[in-house]
Each structure stands twice: as C-alpha cells, then as structure tokens.
Tab-separated table of C-alpha atoms in Angstrom:
chain	number	residue	atom	x	y	z
A	1	MET	CA	-69.255	67.377	76.967
A	2	ALA	CA	-66.966	68.202	73.915
A	3	LYS	CA	-67.586	67.161	70.262
A	4	ARG	CA	-65.400	64.370	69.329
A	5	THR	CA	-63.633	63.790	66.101
A	6	LYS	CA	-62.594	60.284	66.432
A	7	LYS	CA	-62.563	59.608	62.472
A	8	VAL	CA	-61.654	62.736	61.026
A	9	GLY	CA	-59.124	64.165	63.260
A	10	ILE	CA	-57.891	67.565	63.295
A	11	VAL	CA	-60.290	68.669	60.274
A	12	GLY	CA	-63.488	68.110	62.333
A	13	LYS	CA	-63.449	71.777	63.014
A	14	TYR	CA	-64.811	72.086	59.572
A	15	GLY	CA	-67.791	69.639	60.192
A	16	THR	CA	-69.521	68.778	56.993
A	17	ARG	CA	-68.544	71.860	55.060
A	18	TYR	CA	-66.188	71.919	51.806
A	19	GLY	CA	-66.322	68.275	50.755
A	20	ALA	CA	-64.560	64.970	51.825
A	21	SER	CA	-61.740	65.011	49.412
A	22	LEU	CA	-60.845	68.738	50.231
A	23	ARG	CA	-60.858	67.988	54.029
A	24	LYS	CA	-58.544	64.998	53.361
A	25	MET	CA	-56.021	67.274	51.462
A	26	VAL	CA	-56.140	69.749	54.301
A	27	LYS	CA	-55.783	67.026	57.059
A	28	LYS	CA	-52.419	65.932	55.373
A	29	ILE	CA	-51.224	69.360	55.218
A	30	GLU	CA	-52.385	70.469	58.835
A	31	ILE	CA	-50.960	67.192	60.228
A	32	SER	CA	-47.475	67.976	58.895
A	33	GLN	CA	-47.375	71.522	59.826
A	34	HIS	CA	-48.386	70.953	63.471
A	35	ALA	CA	-45.984	68.098	64.034
A	36	LYS	CA	-42.737	68.390	65.576
A	37	TYR	CA	-39.496	67.749	63.609
A	38	THR	CA	-35.892	66.799	64.529
A	39	CYS	CA	-33.586	69.806	64.884
A	40	SER	CA	-30.596	69.726	62.336
A	41	PHE	CA	-28.575	71.533	65.012
A	42	CYS	CA	-29.095	69.472	68.399
A	43	GLY	CA	-30.668	66.436	66.758
A	44	LYS	CA	-33.659	66.625	69.243
A	45	THR	CA	-37.453	66.420	68.275
A	46	LYS	CA	-38.139	69.962	69.334
A	47	MET	CA	-38.495	71.969	65.981
A	48	LYS	CA	-41.888	73.576	65.707
A	49	ARG	CA	-43.456	75.990	63.181
A	50	ARG	CA	-43.868	79.591	64.296
A	51	ALA	CA	-45.249	81.180	61.004
A	52	VAL	CA	-44.953	80.373	57.290
A	53	GLY	CA	-41.315	79.224	56.615
A	54	ILE	CA	-40.221	79.926	60.260
A	55	TRP	CA	-39.064	76.938	62.511
A	56	HIS	CA	-37.911	77.239	65.920
A	57	CYS	CA	-36.129	74.538	68.174
A	58	GLY	CA	-37.307	74.537	71.711
A	59	SER	CA	-34.154	72.873	72.903
A	60	CYS	CA	-31.366	75.075	71.234
A	61	MET	CA	-33.309	78.003	70.696
A	62	LYS	CA	-32.222	78.241	66.951
A	63	THR	CA	-34.504	79.668	64.555
A	64	VAL	CA	-34.365	78.754	61.033
A	65	ALA	CA	-36.093	79.631	57.702
A	66	GLY	CA	-37.593	76.571	55.697
A	67	VAL	CA	-40.161	75.821	53.543
A	68	GLY	CA	-43.873	76.750	54.493
A	69	MET	CA	-45.341	73.295	55.953
A	70	GLU	CA	-42.005	71.443	56.584
A	71	PRO	CA	-38.844	72.570	57.876
A	72	LEU	CA	-36.709	70.945	55.087
A	73	GLN	CA	-37.892	69.545	51.803
A	74	LEU	CA	-35.344	67.634	49.838
C-alpha cells in the first residue's frame, strides 16, 4: 500500500526534512508550476509547463515563453 499525503499534499515526498515553513513555501510553488493554465491563443485550459519558462498548449500546439513558474505574470 502506498504512503498517503492527505495533509501535506505534493511536498509529502520530502517527509520530515527541511522544516515545515520551507515545505509550505515549496508547496505553493510546486502547485502553481504543475497546474494547467488557460491558453491565451485558443482559450482552453491546456497550457502546461515543459521546462523553466517554456509553456505548451496541448490543444493548439503553441509553445510560448513565459516566467519560470507561471506562464504570464502581470
């Protein structure tokens, strides 16, 4: 049976290491970088992060450059 991370979510992979406040900061960043965003070209929620600053839409197949963790920061 797999380990569960009901409370800590995506940062459960770090276990008890690095301290709670650092894990909370990393959790916010990792959730935003793994989320899907709305494509500015086709309007669908298909924009995913490929690498640092590279975002790809799975619907219209456009690849755009943005900021590291989010496609567009205003």
